[in-house]
Amino acid sequence: DTGVSQDPRHKITKRGQNVTFRCDPISEHNRLYWYRQTLGQGPEFLTYFQNEAQLEKSRLLSDRFSAERPKGSFSTLEIQRTEQGDSAMYLCASSLGAEKLFFGSGTQLSVL
Amino acid sequence: GEDVEQSLFLSVREGDSSVINCTYTDSSSTYLYWYKQEPGAGLQLLTYIFSNMDMKQDQRLTVLLNKKDKHLSLRIADTQTGDSAIYFCAERNTGGFKTIFGAGTRLFVKA
């Protein structure tokens, strides 16, 4: 068990470009979450998957954001037409039950 | 709506106890958590408490919950320089999928 893995660790992109992040949860965990964290703030919920079904999406997740979890294993988060306001740390977490979330190290996105 | 508030900074001397406080608004919170984040890293779950408990102790960590006042605290005994980090209070209710986090308390431990 290597924990939750996220790739890449850092991403620098130009405004208007599309970016995709990947999250590999702990293998037996059926629940997967995406959060966004900006400097000086706590993580904010973006979306939640139970197996392959996306069960909840935050209003923070605009039409430019899409997340998938095909086959209920890894997940991808895509941001289209990036804006400077998208610059943040994108955190993935997974859990088996409802109580404990295990977080990855995050992907730091910088939009220039 | 749901909200979690914490003081922003705490500075202590090595060997002293640290107490980090948090208040929350959601009376239906079932789980209350403390997470630790070191620079450039994700969040590490330190401990959590169910809303039907008043206290939980785990080695150097003591969590106190005052459900009436919606107040949660984390006490770290014998604080070490390695405890310097950001500590996040968080809450979640049974029916929800999302965990609500505070803005974090930055703990500085002076040698």
Short mmCIF file of C-alpha atoms in Angstrom, two decimals:
data_model
loop_
_atom_site.label_atom_id
_atom_site.label_comp_id
_atom_site.label_asym_id
_atom_site.label_seq_id
_atom_site.Cartn_x
_atom_site.Cartn_y
_atom_site.Cartn_z
CA ASP A 1 0.00 0.00 0.00
CA THR A 2 1.72 3.15 -1.23
CA GLY A 3 -0.99 5.61 -0.28
CA VAL A 4 -2.80 8.01 -2.58
CA SER A 5 -0.67 8.98 -5.56
CA GLN A 6 -1.11 12.13 -7.64
CA ASP A 7 0.54 13.08 -10.88
CA PRO A 8 2.04 15.47 -11.75
CA ARG A 9 3.28 17.14 -8.56
CA HIS A 10 3.59 20.49 -10.30
CA LYS A 11 2.06 21.88 -13.47
CA ILE A 12 2.76 25.27 -15.03
CA THR A 13 0.55 26.24 -17.91
CA LYS A 14 -0.46 29.28 -19.90
CA ARG A 15 -3.89 30.78 -19.60
CA GLY A 16 -6.30 29.15 -22.02
CA GLN A 17 -4.58 25.78 -22.11
CA ASN A 18 -6.16 22.53 -20.94
CA VAL A 19 -4.64 20.49 -18.13
CA THR A 20 -5.35 17.02 -16.76
CA PHE A 21 -4.39 15.61 -13.39
CA ARG A 22 -4.41 12.00 -12.31
CA CYS A 23 -5.12 10.42 -8.94
CA ASP A 24 -4.52 6.80 -7.97
CA PRO A 25 -6.34 6.02 -4.73
CA ILE A 26 -5.45 3.38 -2.17
CA SER A 27 -6.33 0.16 -3.95
CA GLU A 28 -9.23 -1.10 -1.83
CA HIS A 29 -10.84 2.33 -1.39
CA ASN A 30 -14.13 2.73 -3.23
CA ARG A 31 -14.60 6.44 -2.43
CA LEU A 32 -12.58 9.16 -4.11
CA TYR A 33 -12.67 12.92 -3.59
CA TRP A 34 -11.16 15.98 -5.23
CA TYR A 35 -10.45 19.11 -3.24
CA ARG A 36 -8.87 22.44 -4.12
CA GLN A 37 -6.66 24.41 -1.75
CA THR A 38 -5.54 27.98 -2.26
CA LEU A 39 -2.80 29.71 -0.29
CA GLY A 40 -3.76 30.32 3.32
CA GLN A 41 -7.00 28.38 3.09
CA GLY A 42 -8.23 24.94 3.94
CA PRO A 43 -9.20 22.45 1.24
CA GLU A 44 -12.53 23.07 -0.51
CA PHE A 45 -14.60 20.16 -1.73
CA LEU A 46 -14.94 19.79 -5.51
CA THR A 47 -16.41 16.38 -6.24
CA TYR A 48 -16.95 12.86 -4.94
CA PHE A 49 -17.04 9.41 -6.55
CA GLN A 50 -18.31 6.18 -5.14
CA ASN A 51 -16.80 3.53 -7.36
CA GLU A 52 -17.25 4.94 -10.89
CA ALA A 53 -20.31 7.05 -10.10
CA GLN A 54 -19.86 10.77 -9.55
CA LEU A 55 -22.35 11.39 -6.75
CA GLU A 56 -21.74 14.98 -5.78
CA LYS A 57 -20.29 18.08 -7.42
CA SER A 58 -19.61 21.40 -5.76
CA ARG A 59 -20.80 24.66 -7.26
CA LEU A 60 -17.08 25.49 -7.41
CA LEU A 61 -16.81 22.99 -10.25
CA SER A 62 -17.62 25.17 -13.24
CA ASP A 63 -18.37 23.84 -16.72
CA ARG A 64 -14.65 24.04 -17.49
CA PHE A 65 -13.94 21.32 -14.94
CA SER A 66 -14.65 17.66 -15.51
CA ALA A 67 -13.74 14.63 -13.45
CA GLU A 68 -13.94 10.97 -14.30
CA ARG A 69 -13.29 7.71 -12.59
CA PRO A 70 -13.58 4.99 -15.22
CA LYS A 71 -13.78 1.47 -13.81
CA GLY A 72 -13.81 2.85 -10.27
CA SER A 73 -10.05 2.90 -9.93
CA PHE A 74 -7.93 5.95 -10.83
CA SER A 75 -9.50 9.33 -11.45
CA THR A 76 -8.70 12.28 -13.70
CA LEU A 77 -9.56 15.93 -13.23
CA GLU A 78 -9.46 18.07 -16.37
CA ILE A 79 -9.58 21.85 -16.50
CA GLN A 80 -10.30 23.37 -19.88
CA ARG A 81 -9.35 26.90 -20.92
CA THR A 82 -7.46 27.52 -17.69
CA GLU A 83 -7.69 30.90 -16.00
CA GLN A 84 -5.31 32.50 -13.51
CA GLY A 85 -7.91 31.97 -10.79
CA ASP A 86 -7.53 28.22 -11.26
CA SER A 87 -4.04 28.39 -9.75
CA ALA A 88 -4.19 26.25 -6.63
CA MET A 89 -3.21 22.92 -5.10
CA TYR A 90 -5.53 20.16 -6.29
CA LEU A 91 -5.79 17.42 -3.71
CA CYS A 92 -7.18 13.93 -4.15
CA ALA A 93 -8.32 11.79 -1.24
CA SER A 94 -9.75 8.31 -0.92
CA SER A 95 -11.56 6.36 1.76
CA LEU A 96 -13.07 2.97 2.39
CA GLY A 97 -15.73 4.05 4.84
CA ALA A 98 -17.15 7.42 5.72
CA GLU A 99 -14.82 8.30 8.56
CA LYS A 100 -11.25 8.69 7.39
CA LEU A 101 -9.92 10.43 4.31
CA PHE A 102 -6.41 9.71 3.10
CA PHE A 103 -4.92 12.52 1.03
CA GLY A 104 -2.34 12.51 -1.71
CA SER A 105 0.45 15.09 -1.88
CA GLY A 106 -1.46 17.16 -4.39
CA THR A 107 -0.84 18.74 -7.78
CA GLN A 108 0.24 22.37 -7.63
CA LEU A 109 -1.15 24.23 -10.65
CA SER A 110 0.23 27.58 -11.72
CA VAL A 111 -1.55 29.38 -14.55
CA LEU A 112 0.52 32.16 -16.12
CA GLY B 1 -24.40 27.12 6.10
CA GLU B 2 -21.57 24.97 7.28
CA ASP B 3 -18.53 26.82 8.55
CA VAL B 4 -15.42 25.95 10.54
CA GLU B 5 -13.31 28.65 12.18
CA GLN B 6 -9.87 28.51 13.70
CA SER B 7 -7.33 30.99 14.99
CA LEU B 8 -4.62 31.56 12.39
CA PHE B 9 -1.40 31.34 14.40
CA LEU B 10 -0.01 29.76 17.55
CA SER B 11 3.55 29.97 18.83
CA VAL B 12 4.87 27.80 21.66
CA ARG B 13 8.22 26.82 23.13
CA GLU B 14 9.56 23.30 22.65
CA GLY B 15 8.40 21.07 25.50
CA ASP B 16 5.31 23.15 26.27
CA SER B 17 1.76 22.05 25.50
CA SER B 18 -0.05 23.48 22.47
CA VAL B 19 -3.79 23.97 22.38
CA ILE B 20 -5.45 24.65 19.03
CA ASN B 21 -9.10 25.67 19.07
CA CYS B 22 -11.88 25.39 16.53
CA THR B 23 -15.56 26.24 16.33
CA TYR B 24 -18.06 24.86 13.86
CA THR B 25 -21.63 25.69 12.97
CA ASP B 26 -23.21 22.47 11.70
CA SER B 27 -25.11 20.93 14.60
CA SER B 28 -25.53 17.70 12.64
CA SER B 29 -21.77 17.11 12.45
CA THR B 30 -21.03 13.50 13.18
CA TYR B 31 -17.27 13.33 12.74
CA LEU B 32 -14.79 15.99 13.78
CA TYR B 33 -11.22 15.78 12.62
CA TRP B 34 -7.76 17.19 13.06
CA TYR B 35 -5.42 17.07 10.07
CA LYS B 36 -1.78 18.16 9.85
CA GLN B 37 -0.15 19.64 6.75
CA GLU B 38 3.57 20.18 6.33
CA PRO B 39 4.96 22.46 3.60
CA GLY B 40 4.38 21.13 0.09
CA ALA B 41 2.56 18.05 1.34
CA GLY B 42 -0.97 16.77 1.48
CA LEU B 43 -3.01 16.45 4.63
CA GLN B 44 -2.31 13.78 7.21
CA LEU B 45 -5.15 12.63 9.46
CA LEU B 46 -4.01 13.01 13.07
CA THR B 47 -7.12 12.00 14.96
CA TYR B 48 -10.88 12.23 14.88
CA ILE B 49 -13.76 12.06 17.31
CA PHE B 50 -17.39 11.06 17.01
CA SER B 51 -19.92 13.65 18.08
CA ASN B 52 -21.19 11.41 20.90
CA MET B 53 -17.79 11.56 22.61
CA ASP B 54 -16.38 14.32 24.83
CA MET B 55 -12.73 13.41 24.75
CA LYS B 56 -10.26 11.24 22.93
CA GLN B 57 -6.63 10.68 23.82
CA ASP B 58 -4.02 9.29 21.46
CA GLN B 59 -0.43 9.38 22.75
CA ARG B 60 0.54 13.08 22.89
CA LEU B 61 -2.75 14.21 21.39
CA THR B 62 -5.92 15.00 23.34
CA VAL B 63 -9.12 16.05 21.60
CA LEU B 64 -11.88 17.75 23.56
CA LEU B 65 -15.36 18.27 22.16
CA ASN B 66 -17.97 20.61 23.62
CA LYS B 67 -20.97 19.80 21.49
CA LYS B 68 -23.21 22.37 23.17
CA ASP B 69 -20.83 25.19 22.24
CA LYS B 70 -19.73 23.51 18.98
CA HIS B 71 -16.14 23.83 20.12
CA LEU B 72 -13.31 21.41 19.37
CA SER B 73 -9.75 21.58 20.65
CA LEU B 74 -6.52 19.73 20.04
CA ARG B 75 -3.90 19.59 22.75
CA ILE B 76 -0.39 18.48 21.86
CA ALA B 77 1.67 17.56 24.91
CA ASP B 78 5.44 18.08 24.98
CA THR B 79 5.41 19.94 21.66
CA GLN B 80 8.46 19.31 19.47
CA THR B 81 9.95 21.30 16.59
CA GLY B 82 8.72 18.55 14.28
CA ASP B 83 5.16 19.49 15.25
CA SER B 84 5.55 22.81 13.40
CA ALA B 85 2.91 22.64 10.66
CA ILE B 86 -0.57 23.79 9.75
CA TYR B 87 -3.37 22.07 11.66
CA PHE B 88 -6.81 21.87 10.12
CA CYS B 89 -10.03 21.29 11.97
CA ALA B 90 -12.75 19.65 9.89
CA GLU B 91 -16.27 18.35 10.24
CA ARG B 92 -18.55 16.01 8.39
CA ASN B 93 -22.07 14.81 8.90
CA THR B 94 -23.34 11.28 8.45
CA GLY B 95 -25.38 11.84 5.34
CA GLY B 96 -22.91 14.09 3.51
CA PHE B 97 -19.97 13.27 1.35
CA LYS B 98 -17.97 16.35 1.90
CA THR B 99 -15.67 17.25 4.73
CA ILE B 100 -15.63 20.96 5.61
CA PHE B 101 -12.25 22.35 6.62
CA GLY B 102 -11.22 25.42 8.54
CA ALA B 103 -8.53 27.74 7.19
CA GLY B 104 -5.88 26.12 9.38
CA THR B 105 -3.82 27.14 12.41
CA ARG B 106 -0.12 27.64 11.81
CA LEU B 107 1.81 26.24 14.74
CA PHE B 108 5.34 27.56 15.30
CA VAL B 109 7.49 25.71 17.80
CA LYS B 110 10.52 27.62 19.09
CA ALA B 111 13.55 25.62 20.20
#
